[in-house]
Structures are given as C-alpha cells and as structure tokens.
C-alpha cells in the first residue's frame, strides 16, 4: 500500500513517498516518482488511484502555472493548498478523485509549510503528516522523535527511521522510497532509498 | 462507521447572563487514527456571532466558506452584520437546499442579538433548527454532552462561571468519547470582549 509522509524543519520541508506502482498482486515498476514539482518552491506528494493521482496533480500543476502567467507572481503555498482543496471539494459530489495529497512549500514571507489534503477534501496545515498503511508507523515514529526546528540532518535521520520501521513492520512494505526537499533555494530531489533495483533492459 | 463519525467532533454552546460561551474539541481524526490535535471547529462570522461546525470536516470547511461568502454579501448590501436569528435561518435554508445530498454537518450557532441578548441554536444535517434557552450540543460526544450540561448548567451565570461550567462539561464528555478530545477550545463572548482559551484535557 502506498506510503507518503512529510515533515517541516527549521527552514525547509521534506516529503517522502514510496515508488512502487502496484496493480493487484503485481508490481509494475518500483521507481515511480509520486512527488511532483508543483512549481519552483512547492512539492505535491500524492497517493491513491494511479490514474486520478497523475491526472489530478497535473491539472493542479498546470493551473498553478497559469496563475503565474496571468498574474506575474507565483501562488503562496496556502493559496495552492486551498485551490487544490477547492477542486477536490467541487468534484467530491460529482466525480470524486481518490487522491490523498501532502503539499509542501516554501514562501519567502512565511517559511516552510506542509498541508494535509485527504481524498474527501479535508484541509489542514500540519508540522508532520502521513497517508496510507505506512502512516501507522511513520506518524508514531515522528510523534516520538520530531521536534520543531529540526536541521536537515536530523530530519533525514528521522525519515530513515520511519522508512526502516515501515520496511520491518508493514507486511506489504514497498522496497524503495524517494525523498524530496523544498527550501529557500527551491524544490529538489534529495535522495532515493532503494532496496530493490529494476534490472535494466538491454537495448536492441 | 457512519459518515458523521468519520472525523469525530464535539461542540457545545451555553447561555449566560448577557453573554454566551461556545466550545469545541480539537481532534481531527480519520476513523481510528488521529491526524491533528489543533483543528479549529469554531469560526467567527462577525464580532458577536460564532458558528461551530461538527460532523464531516470537509463539509464543515465547505459550508463555512459558503457562509462567510453569503455573510459578506449581506454586509455589503445591508451595511449591517447579520443577526444571529437571521443567520441561523440562512444556515438552515442552505442545508435544506441539499436535502437529497446533504452536507454532513451539524452546526451550532451562538451569538448576541438585539440588546446583546444571547442566542444559541443547533440544527441537524438537513437544517431542522433546535432553539434552546440554556445549552445546545452537537457531535460524536453529544449524548455525553447532554448529560453533562443538564447537570452542570445554571441559568444567568456570569462570564467566568460560564467558562468554568462549559469547560468542565466539554472535557468530561469528550473523555468518554474516543473520537473527540485532545483538548478544548472555548470562546466566551460578552458585549464588550471575547475571551478565547485553549483547554488542556486528557490527551488521548
């Protein structure tokens, strides 16, 4: 089952997602990137129905870009989160998206922030959040070890503790994870944590 | 698990002598899992009118946004703040509009009307108003709240005593309900000031 979690540090926010694309009992691929760059300073980690996940997050990404083209300035993280919630809420009673989202962003004025948006459009700003079966382990680890104002090293250490817990205690634990970070210098991939590598297909 | 018990909530409002108090719990959960312990259920409409929305969190957020919109339009047209009785009728009408696809919310409305006379009411998810002279309750802990309020309430309490009473009633009721709790949020409103206080209860 898909594991997504994230936390906020001193002046950065980190989101982590597993990278398995699963269909029933079959793992299609184990390097599927589920954390999208919404814009230069925002990350969207999404979990849920694969079609809805890609379709909905791309829709949000393109509308955020459109706002920037039209208005000349980027949206704040809070505004992007509220826009995302609005789209999910409008669709909820028509054709709902089954996508859970953790939106992490960095604003110059307000610093880093993390927003929890579940598939029925419940929005809440959080310091630490998680979705999926992995949340039972990662939230507890974060409750124990998280404190506000963590440095990047401390946060990555906590992330590794959460991943280790998920790997050892979740029966259908995903083997690989991707970690992305957003701070004043923008959003970027931080690291992968792989225990299974896809064997490369030899080219013809 | 019925939809009203999905997120868990407890809201109560009480009438005092020329004042009212409205209180809620702070838990945001997804069935058995606690997501946040700082969720705001009570929102201000204007200085002398507050609404607490219990039930499904996404619908309470949507309903609150729609009510703020309607109230702002009213303020622009009428150059007045809405009276609590009028506002309660507005909420009731908006909920009945969705009679066959309702918002899964039970609002608790509390305000100071003409001559600063306190007004409280609650309604069910399809807008059936229940006016009361003493107290109103809503949420997953409502049955406990009925009992606690009935035994603790006295008419014509001053603001400080009202705060103590509503706090004790809220905390003792949510302690018997696993889906609500993690502290309390109390607003005591008199004609001259608003006191907002956070309660620390059993954090479980």
Short mmCIF file of C-alpha atoms in Angstrom, two decimals:
data_model
loop_
_atom_site.label_atom_id
_atom_site.label_comp_id
_atom_site.label_asym_id
_atom_site.label_seq_id
_atom_site.Cartn_x
_atom_site.Cartn_y
_atom_site.Cartn_z
CA UNK A 1 0.00 0.00 0.00
CA UNK A 2 1.25 3.48 -0.77
CA UNK A 3 3.26 5.25 1.91
CA UNK A 4 3.57 9.01 1.85
CA UNK A 5 4.78 11.15 4.73
CA UNK A 6 6.34 14.55 5.32
CA UNK A 7 7.56 16.97 7.95
CA UNK A 8 8.58 20.59 8.40
CA UNK A 9 12.01 21.62 9.69
CA UNK A 10 13.66 24.96 10.54
CA UNK A 11 13.56 26.45 7.06
CA UNK A 12 12.70 23.51 4.86
CA UNK A 13 10.03 20.87 4.35
CA UNK A 14 10.62 17.26 3.38
CA UNK A 15 8.22 14.81 1.75
CA UNK A 16 8.86 11.12 1.22
CA UNK A 17 6.91 8.70 -0.95
CA UNK A 18 7.27 5.07 -1.85
CA UNK A 19 7.96 4.35 -5.51
CA UNK A 20 6.02 1.18 -6.26
CA UNK A 21 3.41 1.12 -8.99
CA UNK A 22 1.20 -1.78 -7.98
CA UNK A 23 -1.77 -3.44 -9.71
CA UNK A 24 -3.43 -6.08 -7.53
CA UNK A 25 -0.60 -8.53 -6.71
CA UNK A 26 1.74 -7.33 -9.42
CA UNK A 27 4.41 -4.66 -9.01
CA UNK A 28 4.60 -2.96 -12.39
CA UNK A 29 7.60 -0.84 -11.54
CA UNK A 30 9.46 0.17 -8.42
CA UNK A 31 10.79 3.57 -9.45
CA UNK A 32 7.56 5.51 -9.97
CA UNK A 33 8.02 9.10 -8.80
CA UNK A 34 4.92 10.15 -6.86
CA UNK A 35 6.21 13.54 -5.74
CA UNK A 36 5.62 16.22 -8.33
CA UNK A 37 7.12 19.69 -8.57
CA UNK A 38 4.09 21.97 -8.44
CA UNK A 39 6.30 24.96 -9.12
CA UNK A 40 9.82 26.01 -8.22
CA UNK A 41 9.08 26.09 -4.48
CA UNK A 42 6.30 23.54 -3.99
CA UNK A 43 6.10 19.77 -3.86
CA UNK A 44 3.00 17.61 -4.11
CA UNK A 45 3.28 14.07 -2.78
CA UNK A 46 0.19 12.19 -3.85
CA UNK A 47 -1.14 8.73 -3.13
CA UNK A 48 -4.24 6.95 -4.33
CA UNK A 49 -5.73 5.68 -7.60
CA UNK A 50 -2.88 5.92 -10.13
CA UNK A 51 -4.97 7.48 -12.92
CA UNK A 52 -6.56 10.05 -10.60
CA UNK A 53 -3.21 10.78 -8.96
CA UNK A 54 -1.44 11.71 -12.19
CA UNK A 55 -4.44 13.39 -13.79
CA UNK A 56 -5.38 15.50 -10.76
CA UNK A 57 -1.86 16.58 -9.80
CA UNK A 58 -1.04 17.55 -13.39
CA UNK A 59 -4.28 19.55 -13.52
CA UNK A 60 -3.31 21.41 -10.35
CA UNK A 61 0.23 21.94 -11.63
CA UNK A 62 -0.95 23.47 -14.91
CA UNK A 63 -3.46 25.73 -13.19
CA UNK A 64 -0.81 26.95 -10.75
CA UNK A 65 1.42 27.73 -13.74
CA UNK A 66 -1.48 29.54 -15.46
CA UNK A 67 -1.99 31.73 -12.41
CA UNK A 68 1.67 32.68 -12.52
CA UNK A 69 1.49 33.54 -16.22
CA UNK A 70 -1.64 35.61 -15.79
CA UNK A 71 -0.66 37.46 -12.64
CA UNK A 72 3.10 37.61 -12.83
CA UNK A 73 3.62 36.26 -9.34
CA UNK A 74 3.51 32.71 -8.01
CA UNK A 75 0.83 31.45 -5.64
CA UNK A 76 1.70 31.06 -1.96
CA UNK A 77 1.68 27.54 -0.54
CA UNK A 78 -1.50 28.27 1.39
CA UNK A 79 -3.22 29.54 -1.74
CA UNK A 80 -2.16 26.49 -3.74
CA UNK A 81 -3.39 24.22 -0.96
CA UNK A 82 -6.75 25.97 -0.79
CA UNK A 83 -7.08 25.83 -4.57
CA UNK A 84 -6.36 22.10 -4.51
CA UNK A 85 -8.91 21.56 -1.75
CA UNK A 86 -11.47 23.58 -3.68
CA UNK A 87 -11.03 21.42 -6.78
CA UNK A 88 -11.35 18.22 -4.75
CA UNK A 89 -14.40 19.56 -2.88
CA UNK A 90 -16.16 20.60 -6.09
CA UNK A 91 -15.53 17.20 -7.66
CA UNK A 92 -16.48 15.34 -4.46
CA UNK A 93 -20.20 15.13 -5.16
CA UNK A 94 -19.88 14.79 -8.93
CA UNK A 95 -16.99 12.52 -9.86
CA UNK A 96 -14.63 12.31 -6.90
CA UNK A 97 -10.87 11.95 -7.19
CA UNK A 98 -9.37 9.26 -4.93
CA UNK A 99 -6.14 11.12 -4.26
CA UNK A 100 -4.56 11.98 -0.91
CA UNK A 101 -2.09 14.84 -1.05
CA UNK A 102 0.68 16.26 1.10
CA UNK A 103 1.59 19.69 -0.24
CA UNK A 104 4.92 21.08 0.97
CA UNK A 105 6.13 24.52 0.06
CA UNK A 106 8.46 27.35 0.97
CA UNK A 107 7.34 31.01 0.95
CA UNK A 108 9.78 33.86 1.47
CA UNK A 109 7.49 35.62 3.94
CA UNK A 110 6.19 32.69 5.95
CA UNK A 111 8.86 30.00 5.56
CA UNK A 112 8.19 26.29 5.08
CA UNK A 113 4.74 24.73 5.44
CA UNK A 114 3.05 21.38 4.96
CA UNK A 115 -0.61 20.87 4.10
CA UNK A 116 -2.59 17.65 4.51
CA UNK A 117 -5.42 17.28 1.96
CA UNK A 118 -7.24 13.99 2.01
CA UNK A 119 -9.37 12.50 -0.75
CA UNK A 120 -12.61 14.00 0.61
CA UNK A 121 -11.03 17.45 0.61
CA UNK A 122 -10.27 17.88 4.30
CA UNK A 123 -7.54 20.53 4.50
CA UNK A 124 -5.25 21.03 7.48
CA UNK A 125 -1.89 22.69 7.96
CA UNK A 126 0.46 20.37 9.84
CA UNK A 127 4.04 20.03 11.04
CA UNK A 128 4.07 16.31 10.28
CA UNK A 129 1.65 14.21 8.26
CA UNK A 130 1.29 10.84 6.58
CA UNK A 131 -1.06 8.74 4.43
CA UNK A 132 -1.55 5.05 3.85
CA UNK A 133 -0.78 1.96 5.92
CA UNK A 134 2.73 3.34 6.40
CA UNK A 135 1.22 6.22 8.36
CA UNK A 136 0.59 3.93 11.33
CA UNK A 137 4.34 3.54 11.66
CA UNK A 138 5.69 6.85 10.35
CA UNK A 139 3.31 9.03 12.41
CA UNK A 140 4.23 7.20 15.59
CA UNK A 141 7.96 7.48 14.85
CA UNK A 142 7.53 11.18 14.13
CA UNK A 143 5.46 11.69 17.30
CA UNK A 144 8.34 10.22 19.26
CA UNK A 145 11.33 11.88 17.58
CA UNK A 146 10.06 15.07 15.90
CA UNK A 147 10.60 18.47 17.44
CA UNK A 148 10.11 21.85 15.82
CA UNK A 149 13.22 23.45 14.34
CA UNK A 150 14.96 20.29 13.15
CA UNK A 151 18.00 20.57 10.91
CA UNK A 152 18.18 18.76 7.57
CA UNK A 153 20.46 16.06 9.04
CA UNK A 154 18.10 15.43 11.96
CA UNK A 155 15.08 15.35 9.65
CA UNK A 156 16.70 12.90 7.23
CA UNK A 157 17.67 10.75 10.19
CA UNK A 158 14.03 10.72 11.29
CA UNK A 159 12.91 9.93 7.73
CA UNK A 160 15.31 6.98 7.65
CA UNK A 161 13.95 5.77 10.99
CA UNK A 162 10.41 5.91 9.56
CA UNK A 163 11.44 4.05 6.40
CA UNK A 164 13.19 1.39 8.48
CA UNK A 165 10.06 0.98 10.59
CA UNK A 166 7.83 0.65 7.52
CA UNK A 167 10.20 -1.86 5.93
CA UNK A 168 10.37 -4.05 9.01
CA UNK A 169 6.75 -3.89 10.22
CA UNK A 170 4.49 -3.49 7.19
CA UNK A 171 3.68 -6.81 5.56
CA UNK A 172 3.41 -5.34 2.04
CA UNK A 173 6.19 -2.84 2.61
CA UNK A 174 7.31 -1.03 -0.54
CA UNK A 175 11.03 -1.59 -1.17
CA UNK A 176 12.02 1.85 -2.48
CA UNK A 177 11.40 5.44 -1.40
CA UNK A 178 12.17 8.85 -2.83
CA UNK A 179 12.90 11.86 -0.60
CA UNK A 180 12.39 15.40 -1.85
CA UNK A 181 13.10 18.65 -0.06
CA UNK A 182 11.93 22.25 -0.52
CA UNK A 183 13.66 25.27 1.00
CA UNK A 184 14.59 28.83 0.04
CA UNK A 185 16.64 27.53 -2.89
CA UNK A 186 13.65 25.69 -4.31
CA UNK A 187 12.27 22.19 -4.55
CA UNK A 188 14.60 19.35 -5.48
CA UNK A 189 15.12 15.65 -5.15
CA UNK A 190 17.20 14.87 -2.09
CA UNK A 191 17.81 11.12 -2.23
CA UNK A 192 16.44 7.68 -3.01
CA UNK A 193 16.36 4.85 -0.53
CA UNK A 194 16.41 1.69 -2.59
CA UNK A 195 16.50 -1.92 -1.53
CA UNK A 196 15.38 -3.34 -4.88
CA UNK A 197 16.71 -2.10 -8.21
CA UNK A 198 14.87 -2.58 -11.50
CA UNK A 199 17.10 -4.65 -13.75
CA UNK A 200 17.89 -2.56 -16.82
CA UNK A 201 16.52 -3.95 -20.08
CA UNK A 202 19.32 -4.42 -22.63
CA UNK A 203 18.68 -2.28 -25.67
CA UNK A 204 18.15 -3.94 -29.02
CA UNK B 1 -18.80 3.75 10.58
CA UNK B 2 -21.42 6.35 9.74
CA UNK B 3 -20.24 9.41 7.90
CA UNK B 4 -20.86 11.68 10.91
CA UNK B 5 -18.40 9.67 12.96
CA UNK B 6 -15.66 9.75 10.31
CA UNK B 7 -13.70 12.68 11.72
CA UNK B 8 -15.04 12.93 15.30
CA UNK B 9 -16.16 16.17 16.92
CA UNK B 10 -17.77 17.75 19.95
CA UNK B 11 -19.32 21.23 20.04
CA UNK B 12 -21.36 22.85 22.79
CA UNK B 13 -22.79 26.32 23.38
CA UNK B 14 -24.25 27.77 26.59
CA UNK B 15 -26.15 30.90 27.51
CA UNK B 16 -25.12 33.07 30.45
CA UNK B 17 -26.10 36.46 31.80
CA UNK B 18 -25.72 38.81 28.80
CA UNK B 19 -23.03 36.53 27.44
CA UNK B 20 -22.58 33.16 25.76
CA UNK B 21 -19.87 30.54 25.52
CA UNK B 22 -19.13 28.19 22.67
CA UNK B 23 -16.64 25.36 22.96
CA UNK B 24 -15.31 22.54 20.83
CA UNK B 25 -12.75 19.76 20.98
CA UNK B 26 -9.54 19.92 18.91
CA UNK B 27 -9.17 16.45 17.41
CA UNK B 28 -9.14 15.82 13.68
CA UNK B 29 -9.20 12.11 13.01
CA UNK B 30 -9.78 9.68 10.20
CA UNK B 31 -11.79 6.97 11.93
CA UNK B 32 -9.41 5.40 14.45
CA UNK B 33 -6.33 7.46 13.52
CA UNK B 34 -5.68 10.95 14.91
CA UNK B 35 -4.34 13.29 12.24
CA UNK B 36 -4.16 16.59 14.13
CA UNK B 37 -4.75 17.94 17.62
CA UNK B 38 -5.22 21.60 16.73
CA UNK B 39 -8.22 21.54 14.42
CA UNK B 40 -10.42 24.63 14.56
CA UNK B 41 -14.11 23.82 14.63
CA UNK B 42 -15.45 27.18 15.77
CA UNK B 43 -15.27 30.12 13.40
CA UNK B 44 -16.19 33.76 13.71
CA UNK B 45 -18.81 35.20 11.41
CA UNK B 46 -18.69 38.63 13.00
CA UNK B 47 -17.71 40.03 16.39
CA UNK B 48 -20.90 38.84 18.06
CA UNK B 49 -21.65 35.69 16.07
CA UNK B 50 -19.82 32.39 16.13
CA UNK B 51 -20.54 29.08 14.45
CA UNK B 52 -19.19 25.69 15.45
CA UNK B 53 -19.46 23.01 12.79
CA UNK B 54 -19.36 19.39 13.89
CA UNK B 55 -19.53 16.35 11.66
CA UNK B 56 -17.57 15.68 8.49
CA UNK B 57 -14.59 18.05 8.40
CA UNK B 58 -14.56 18.61 4.64
CA UNK B 59 -18.24 19.60 4.61
CA UNK B 60 -17.76 21.87 7.62
CA UNK B 61 -14.93 23.64 5.76
CA UNK B 62 -17.04 23.95 2.58
CA UNK B 63 -20.12 25.11 4.48
CA UNK B 64 -18.09 27.66 6.44
CA UNK B 65 -16.62 29.13 3.23
CA UNK B 66 -20.10 29.41 1.69
CA UNK B 67 -21.49 31.05 4.85
CA UNK B 68 -18.70 33.61 5.02
CA UNK B 69 -19.40 34.41 1.35
CA UNK B 70 -23.11 34.87 1.99
CA UNK B 71 -22.50 36.95 5.10
CA UNK B 72 -20.01 39.24 3.33
CA UNK B 73 -22.57 39.84 0.57
CA UNK B 74 -25.20 40.59 3.21
CA UNK B 75 -22.83 43.07 4.88
CA UNK B 76 -22.21 44.82 1.55
CA UNK B 77 -25.89 45.05 0.67
CA UNK B 78 -27.42 45.78 4.07
CA UNK B 79 -24.45 47.61 5.68
CA UNK B 80 -25.16 45.60 8.79
CA UNK B 81 -23.91 42.48 10.50
CA UNK B 82 -26.42 39.64 10.41
CA UNK B 83 -28.48 38.99 13.50
CA UNK B 84 -27.97 35.52 14.95
CA UNK B 85 -31.60 34.55 14.30
CA UNK B 86 -31.30 35.60 10.66
CA UNK B 87 -28.00 33.75 10.30
CA UNK B 88 -29.49 30.59 11.78
CA UNK B 89 -32.30 30.76 9.22
CA UNK B 90 -29.71 31.22 6.47
CA UNK B 91 -27.75 28.15 7.58
CA UNK B 92 -30.95 26.13 7.85
CA UNK B 93 -32.05 27.16 4.35
CA UNK B 94 -28.63 26.38 2.85
CA UNK B 95 -28.67 22.94 4.38
CA UNK B 96 -32.21 22.15 3.27
CA UNK B 97 -31.23 23.15 -0.30
CA UNK B 98 -29.11 19.98 -0.21
CA UNK B 99 -31.95 17.87 1.21
CA UNK B 100 -31.22 14.86 -1.01
CA UNK B 101 -27.44 15.15 -0.93
CA UNK B 102 -26.73 16.95 2.34
CA UNK B 103 -23.70 18.50 3.96
CA UNK B 104 -22.82 16.06 6.75
CA UNK B 105 -22.56 18.83 9.33
CA UNK B 106 -24.36 19.76 12.48
CA UNK B 107 -23.85 23.47 13.09
CA UNK B 108 -24.01 25.10 16.50
CA UNK B 109 -24.70 28.82 16.22
CA UNK B 110 -24.15 31.24 19.09
CA UNK B 111 -24.45 35.00 19.04
CA UNK B 112 -25.54 38.17 20.78
CA UNK B 113 -28.69 39.57 19.17
CA UNK B 114 -30.61 42.79 19.69
CA UNK B 115 -29.80 44.46 23.03
CA UNK B 116 -26.98 41.92 23.39
CA UNK B 117 -29.40 39.15 24.24
CA UNK B 118 -27.60 35.81 23.87
CA UNK B 119 -28.92 33.42 21.21
CA UNK B 120 -27.95 29.81 20.65
CA UNK B 121 -29.26 27.15 18.38
CA UNK B 122 -28.25 23.93 16.69
CA UNK B 123 -29.63 22.04 13.72
CA UNK B 124 -29.35 18.66 12.13
CA UNK B 125 -27.70 17.98 8.80
CA UNK B 126 -30.78 19.00 6.80
CA UNK B 127 -31.46 22.21 8.67
CA UNK B 128 -34.02 21.35 11.38
CA UNK B 129 -33.42 24.12 13.90
CA UNK B 130 -33.43 23.49 17.60
CA UNK B 131 -33.57 26.70 19.64
CA UNK B 132 -32.76 26.47 23.30
CA UNK B 133 -32.63 28.85 26.21
CA UNK B 134 -29.85 27.07 28.07
CA UNK B 135 -27.44 24.95 26.05
CA UNK B 136 -27.07 23.13 22.72
CA UNK B 137 -24.72 20.29 21.81
CA UNK B 138 -23.54 18.51 18.67
CA UNK B 139 -21.00 15.93 17.56
CA UNK B 140 -19.98 12.36 18.35
CA UNK B 141 -19.92 13.17 22.07
CA UNK B 142 -23.40 14.75 22.01
CA UNK B 143 -25.08 12.21 24.29
CA UNK B 144 -22.44 12.65 26.98
CA UNK B 145 -22.63 16.40 26.47
CA UNK B 146 -26.40 16.40 27.03
CA UNK B 147 -25.94 14.68 30.35
CA UNK B 148 -23.03 16.82 31.49
CA UNK B 149 -24.69 20.10 30.52
CA UNK B 150 -28.03 19.17 32.06
CA UNK B 151 -26.42 18.53 35.41
CA UNK B 152 -23.89 21.38 35.40
CA UNK B 153 -25.92 24.19 33.87
CA UNK B 154 -27.41 27.02 35.94
CA UNK B 155 -29.26 29.98 34.43
CA UNK B 156 -27.76 33.51 34.47
CA UNK B 157 -24.12 32.63 35.07
CA UNK B 158 -21.53 35.37 34.71
CA UNK B 159 -18.77 35.01 32.13
CA UNK B 160 -16.14 33.45 34.38
CA UNK B 161 -18.51 30.90 35.93
CA UNK B 162 -19.91 30.13 32.47
CA UNK B 163 -16.38 29.45 31.21
CA UNK B 164 -15.74 27.02 34.07
CA UNK B 165 -19.05 25.24 33.55
CA UNK B 166 -18.77 24.82 29.80
CA UNK B 167 -15.13 23.69 30.09
CA UNK B 168 -15.94 21.02 32.68
CA UNK B 169 -18.93 19.83 30.67
CA UNK B 170 -16.86 19.58 27.47
CA UNK B 171 -13.85 17.85 28.99
CA UNK B 172 -15.82 15.30 30.97
CA UNK B 173 -17.93 14.44 27.90
CA UNK B 174 -15.09 14.04 25.42
CA UNK B 175 -13.22 11.84 27.87
CA UNK B 176 -15.94 9.26 27.32
CA UNK B 177 -15.74 9.51 23.53
CA UNK B 178 -12.76 8.08 21.73
CA UNK B 179 -13.37 10.11 18.56
CA UNK B 180 -13.23 13.56 20.16
CA UNK B 181 -10.97 15.28 22.64
CA UNK B 182 -7.27 16.20 22.64
CA UNK B 183 -8.02 19.44 24.45
CA UNK B 184 -10.67 22.08 24.05
CA UNK B 185 -11.20 25.48 22.52
CA UNK B 186 -13.55 27.86 24.38
CA UNK B 187 -14.82 31.28 23.33
CA UNK B 188 -16.66 33.35 25.94
CA UNK B 189 -18.35 36.36 24.34
CA UNK B 190 -19.71 39.32 26.26
CA UNK B 191 -20.96 42.60 24.73
CA UNK B 192 -17.55 44.18 25.36
CA UNK B 193 -14.98 41.46 24.78
CA UNK B 194 -14.25 37.98 23.51
CA UNK B 195 -12.05 35.62 25.51
CA UNK B 196 -10.56 32.73 23.61
CA UNK B 197 -8.98 29.99 25.69
CA UNK B 198 -7.40 26.63 25.00
CA UNK B 199 -8.10 23.83 27.46
CA UNK B 200 -5.68 21.05 28.23
CA UNK B 201 -7.56 17.85 28.91
CA UNK B 202 -6.69 14.17 28.65
CA UNK B 203 -4.51 13.96 25.56
CA UNK B 204 -5.72 10.63 24.29
#
